[in-house]
Short mmCIF file of C-alpha atoms and ligand atoms in Angstrom, two decimals:
data_model
loop_
_atom_site.label_atom_id
_atom_site.label_comp_id
_atom_site.label_asym_id
_atom_site.label_seq_id
_atom_site.Cartn_x
_atom_site.Cartn_y
_atom_site.Cartn_z
CA MET W 1 121.82 123.83 79.89
CA ARG W 2 120.88 127.37 80.57
CA ILE W 3 120.16 128.74 82.82
CA ASP W 4 119.09 132.75 83.44
CA ILE W 5 118.21 133.95 86.90
CA VAL W 6 116.13 137.48 87.52
CA SER W 7 116.44 139.25 90.35
CA ILE W 8 115.95 142.99 92.06
CA PHE W 9 119.41 142.17 94.02
CA PRO W 10 121.62 140.08 90.90
CA ASP W 11 124.75 140.99 92.72
CA TYR W 12 123.35 138.02 95.72
CA LEU W 13 123.99 136.05 93.35
CA ALA W 14 127.26 136.57 92.67
CA PRO W 15 128.06 133.73 94.98
CA LEU W 16 127.06 131.09 92.06
CA ARG W 17 130.07 132.02 90.13
CA LEU W 18 132.91 130.83 92.17
CA SER W 19 133.19 126.53 92.85
CA LEU W 20 130.45 123.69 91.48
CA PRO W 21 128.46 126.19 89.51
CA GLY W 22 131.32 128.62 88.33
CA LYS W 23 133.39 125.12 87.05
CA ALA W 24 130.45 124.30 85.26
CA ILE W 25 130.10 127.87 83.32
CA ASP W 26 134.21 127.79 82.89
CA ARG W 27 133.86 123.96 80.95
CA GLY W 28 130.21 125.28 78.75
CA ILE W 29 128.55 122.42 80.41
CA LEU W 30 126.72 125.59 81.47
CA GLU W 31 125.22 129.57 80.81
CA LEU W 32 124.07 131.42 83.80
CA GLY W 33 122.78 134.55 83.16
CA VAL W 34 121.49 136.97 85.65
CA HIS W 35 118.76 139.76 85.52
CA ASP W 36 118.01 142.81 87.41
CA LEU W 37 113.73 143.24 87.46
CA ARG W 38 114.45 146.72 87.50
CA SER W 39 115.56 146.83 83.89
CA TRP W 40 111.87 146.21 82.73
CA THR W 41 110.56 149.34 84.78
CA ARG W 42 109.29 151.90 82.82
CA ASP W 43 109.22 154.71 85.69
CA VAL W 44 110.90 156.84 87.20
CA HIS W 45 110.76 155.67 90.35
CA ARG W 46 112.06 152.20 89.21
CA SER W 47 109.39 151.06 90.79
CA VAL W 48 108.96 147.38 91.15
CA ASP W 49 106.11 146.79 93.80
CA ASP W 50 102.68 148.43 95.03
CA THR W 51 100.54 148.22 97.85
CA PRO W 52 98.53 144.72 98.46
CA TYR W 53 94.70 144.88 96.93
CA GLY W 54 92.58 143.73 99.96
CA GLY W 55 95.38 145.05 102.27
CA GLY W 56 97.65 143.87 104.61
CA PRO W 57 100.55 144.14 105.16
CA GLY W 58 103.84 144.47 103.09
CA MET W 59 104.48 145.17 99.69
CA VAL W 60 103.94 142.77 96.74
CA MET W 61 105.70 143.30 93.13
CA ARG W 62 103.65 144.43 90.44
CA PRO W 63 102.83 141.88 87.09
CA ASP W 64 103.54 144.37 84.68
CA VAL W 65 107.08 144.40 85.07
CA TRP W 66 107.46 141.14 85.79
CA GLY W 67 104.81 140.14 83.15
CA GLU W 68 107.78 142.14 80.34
CA CYS W 69 110.35 140.55 81.91
CA LEU W 70 109.50 136.74 81.40
CA ASP W 71 107.92 137.58 77.84
CA ASP W 72 112.38 137.95 77.28
CA VAL W 73 114.21 136.14 79.41
CA CYS W 74 111.46 133.09 79.51
CA PRO W 75 111.19 131.60 76.76
CA ASP W 76 108.25 128.86 75.66
CA ASP W 77 110.40 125.37 76.55
CA ALA W 78 112.21 126.69 79.68
CA LEU W 79 111.08 125.15 82.95
CA LEU W 80 109.61 128.83 85.02
CA VAL W 81 110.90 128.08 89.07
CA VAL W 82 109.43 129.96 91.31
CA PRO W 83 110.94 130.03 94.71
CA THR W 84 108.08 130.57 97.97
CA PRO W 85 107.04 129.16 101.22
CA ALA W 86 104.09 127.94 99.80
CA GLY W 87 105.77 125.43 97.40
CA VAL W 88 105.74 122.15 96.94
CA PRO W 89 108.73 120.81 98.97
CA PHE W 90 112.39 120.42 96.79
CA THR W 91 113.69 117.62 97.19
CA GLN W 92 116.84 115.84 95.14
CA ALA W 93 114.13 113.98 93.02
CA THR W 94 113.00 117.60 92.12
CA ALA W 95 116.92 118.38 91.43
CA GLU W 96 116.59 115.39 89.57
CA GLU W 97 114.05 116.51 87.33
CA PHE W 98 114.88 120.01 86.86
CA SER W 99 119.22 118.79 86.07
CA THR W 100 117.61 117.10 82.76
CA GLU W 101 116.23 119.84 81.36
CA SER W 102 117.95 122.36 78.45
CA HIS W 103 116.54 126.65 79.94
CA LEU W 104 115.93 126.51 83.45
CA VAL W 105 114.31 130.51 85.69
CA PHE W 106 114.36 131.38 87.98
CA ALA W 107 112.21 134.07 89.43
CA CYS W 108 113.20 135.59 92.49
CA GLY W 109 111.27 137.85 94.57
CA ARG W 110 110.84 140.30 98.04
CA TYR W 111 108.55 141.77 100.12
CA GLU W 112 105.61 139.70 100.23
CA GLY W 113 105.72 138.19 96.86
CA ILE W 114 105.00 138.06 93.47
CA ASP W 115 101.17 138.99 91.63
CA GLN W 116 100.66 135.63 91.67
CA ARG W 117 98.82 136.12 87.61
CA VAL W 118 102.34 136.94 86.75
CA PHE W 119 102.86 133.10 86.74
CA ASP W 120 98.84 131.98 85.39
CA ASP W 121 99.65 134.16 82.62
CA ALA W 122 103.23 132.30 82.51
CA ALA W 123 101.43 129.35 82.32
CA ARG W 124 99.11 130.44 79.57
CA ARG W 125 102.73 129.41 77.68
CA VAL W 126 105.57 127.26 80.09
CA ARG W 127 105.79 124.82 82.70
CA VAL W 128 106.29 126.42 85.92
CA ARG W 129 107.17 124.72 89.67
CA GLU W 130 105.92 127.11 92.46
CA VAL W 131 108.85 125.29 95.34
CA SER W 132 109.94 125.78 98.51
CA ILE W 133 112.69 124.60 99.81
CA GLY W 134 112.13 124.37 103.37
CA ASP W 135 108.95 125.34 106.10
CA PHE W 136 111.02 128.58 107.55
CA VAL W 137 110.38 132.35 105.65
CA LEU W 138 113.54 133.49 104.10
CA ILE W 139 112.94 137.25 103.14
CA GLY W 140 113.43 136.51 99.03
CA GLY W 141 114.02 134.06 97.15
CA GLU W 142 117.58 134.16 95.98
CA VAL W 143 119.43 132.11 99.12
CA ALA W 144 116.67 129.93 97.21
CA VAL W 145 117.32 129.94 94.12
CA MET W 146 120.98 129.03 94.67
CA ALA W 147 120.71 125.82 96.52
CA MET W 148 118.42 124.40 94.18
CA ILE W 149 120.94 125.76 91.18
CA GLU W 150 124.16 123.99 93.84
CA ALA W 151 121.82 120.62 94.23
CA THR W 152 120.49 120.63 90.13
CA VAL W 153 123.89 121.89 87.95
CA ARG W 154 126.45 118.89 90.42
CA LEU W 155 123.57 116.77 89.12
CA ILE W 156 124.98 116.97 85.37
CA PRO W 157 126.74 114.48 84.38
CA GLY W 158 130.42 115.80 84.02
CA VAL W 159 130.64 118.67 86.85
CA LEU W 160 131.64 116.91 89.97
CA GLY W 161 135.71 115.38 89.62
CA ASN W 162 136.46 111.81 89.26
CA ASN W 163 137.05 112.51 93.01
CA GLU W 164 133.64 113.17 93.26
CA SER W 165 130.03 111.35 92.46
CA HIS W 166 126.52 111.99 93.68
CA GLU W 167 125.91 107.98 92.83
CA GLN W 168 125.79 107.19 97.05
CA ASP W 169 124.52 110.94 98.09
CA SER W 170 121.71 111.36 101.04
CA PHE W 171 118.83 111.33 100.09
CA SER W 172 118.76 108.87 96.47
CA ASP W 173 118.50 105.80 98.45
CA GLY W 174 116.17 107.02 100.23
CA ILE W 175 118.84 106.91 103.52
CA LEU W 176 121.13 109.43 104.90
CA GLU W 177 124.86 109.06 104.39
CA GLY W 178 126.79 107.33 107.04
CA PRO W 179 129.63 109.25 109.41
CA ALA W 180 132.93 110.42 107.27
CA TYR W 181 136.46 109.40 108.37
CA THR W 182 139.86 110.63 107.14
CA ARG W 183 143.45 110.95 108.60
CA PRO W 184 144.60 110.68 111.47
CA GLN W 185 143.32 107.80 112.83
CA GLN W 186 143.71 108.98 115.88
CA TRP W 187 142.43 111.96 117.12
CA ARG W 188 142.60 113.22 120.30
CA GLY W 189 141.59 110.11 121.61
CA LEU W 190 139.08 108.84 119.23
CA SER W 191 139.10 106.28 115.92
CA VAL W 192 138.72 105.19 113.34
CA PRO W 193 136.56 102.69 113.27
CA PRO W 194 138.13 99.75 112.72
CA VAL W 195 135.96 98.36 110.05
CA LEU W 196 136.59 100.90 108.02
CA LEU W 197 140.55 99.73 107.52
CA SER W 198 140.00 96.31 107.06
CA GLY W 199 139.74 96.23 103.07
CA ASP W 200 136.42 94.46 102.64
CA HIS W 201 134.56 96.51 100.16
CA ALA W 202 131.92 94.02 101.18
CA ARG W 203 131.89 94.16 104.88
CA ILE W 204 132.74 98.18 105.08
CA ALA W 205 129.95 99.02 102.14
CA ALA W 206 127.90 97.00 104.72
CA TRP W 207 128.66 98.80 108.05
CA ARG W 208 128.07 102.36 106.19
CA HIS W 209 124.92 101.37 105.13
CA GLU W 210 123.34 100.32 108.45
CA GLN W 211 125.06 103.56 109.91
CA GLY W 212 123.26 105.13 107.18
CA LEU W 213 120.17 103.87 107.70
CA ALA W 214 120.37 104.49 111.91
CA ARG W 215 120.79 108.01 111.20
CA THR W 216 117.90 107.58 109.29
CA GLU W 217 116.08 106.48 112.04
CA ALA W 218 116.56 108.68 114.40
CA LEU W 219 116.61 111.52 112.78
CA ARG W 220 114.27 111.21 109.89
CA PRO W 221 112.19 108.40 110.60
CA ASP W 222 110.30 110.32 107.72
CA LEU W 223 112.34 108.96 105.04
CA LEU W 224 111.45 106.02 105.66
CA ALA W 225 107.74 106.72 106.14
CA GLY W 226 107.59 105.95 101.91
CA PRO W 227 107.24 108.10 98.78
CA THR W 228 106.79 111.99 99.23
CA VAL W 229 105.52 114.99 97.37
CA SER W 230 108.35 117.40 95.62
CA ALA W 231 107.69 120.10 92.77
CA GLY W 232 108.75 116.76 89.74
CA PRO W 233 106.92 116.42 86.22
CA ASP W 234 103.32 115.50 88.08
CA HIS W 235 103.44 117.96 90.85
CA THR W 236 102.52 121.29 89.01
CA ALA W 237 102.56 123.66 91.30
C1 JFE T 1 105.46 134.25 99.42
O1 JFE T 1 104.48 134.42 99.99
C2 JFE T 1 106.23 135.28 100.64
C3 JFE T 1 104.99 135.02 102.61
C4 JFE T 1 105.90 135.89 103.40
C5 JFE T 1 107.46 135.71 103.39
C6 JFE T 1 107.81 136.04 101.88
C7 JFE T 1 109.50 136.08 101.23
N1 JFE T 1 109.02 136.28 100.17
C8 JFE T 1 109.22 137.06 99.34
C9 JFE T 1 110.06 136.30 98.24
C10 JFE T 1 110.43 135.18 98.62
C11 JFE T 1 110.98 133.74 97.45
C12 JFE T 1 111.59 133.03 98.49
C13 JFE T 1 110.89 132.52 99.64
C14 JFE T 1 110.56 131.22 100.24
C15 JFE T 1 110.96 130.08 100.22
C16 JFE T 1 110.82 128.88 101.48
N2 JFE T 1 111.48 127.66 101.15
N3 JFE T 1 111.57 130.13 102.22
N4 JFE T 1 111.54 131.62 102.48
C17 JFE T 1 110.04 133.70 100.42
C18 JFE T 1 110.22 134.76 99.54
C19 JFE T 1 107.05 135.75 100.66
#
């Protein structure tokens, strides 16, 4: 898989080269390109924003600079992912869909977002997904992109080590994971649930499922209400 990211703060994405994505890069499973949007500016001030038509607070990112950048960075077979508060929810299903792509391009906006015509124009030749990572407003797209990349890259075969796996992920089977424990068996007067010491793998699996179900009912009853909308193949934003 190749991932390209465009941002006016490329250094913000440096942590992606640590830990998991970094290991995937070192092992040749992932290629990562980070691009400074200002490289596509043509004015002496290297301007990337302007005042919004129709008035309102803040600034909007210019279509001309973004358009020329995506012409260079985003080929027709790539999936263009645009983080925004006004997007389709990014879920584990979205991460699974993204993990099967050969080329992802992430456009990190700032200010009040990017001129909509950038995505309308891009949609003429590439698949575009406008995606939200949650119902809260960030200052820009970089943090959202890092979260989406981590959730996506860990699903690529060979990225997680033998001791880690995503088959039992929260959300992958629609319910939350139950509690986890490790040594010591007694800690500050608290014990590990005896079933986990029993060696009876069927009982342990059943207990973990019950715990996950109870946690889901208590904290996320919405997950038990049935299928939700998310940014996937049938939801073009
Ligand atoms: C576009 O509409 C906006 C309205 C008010 C502020 C901002 C700030 N902003 C700029 C670019 C950008 C990219 C992503 C996000 C974002 C995503 C999620 N889930 N929360 N916040 C926020 C972003 C944008």
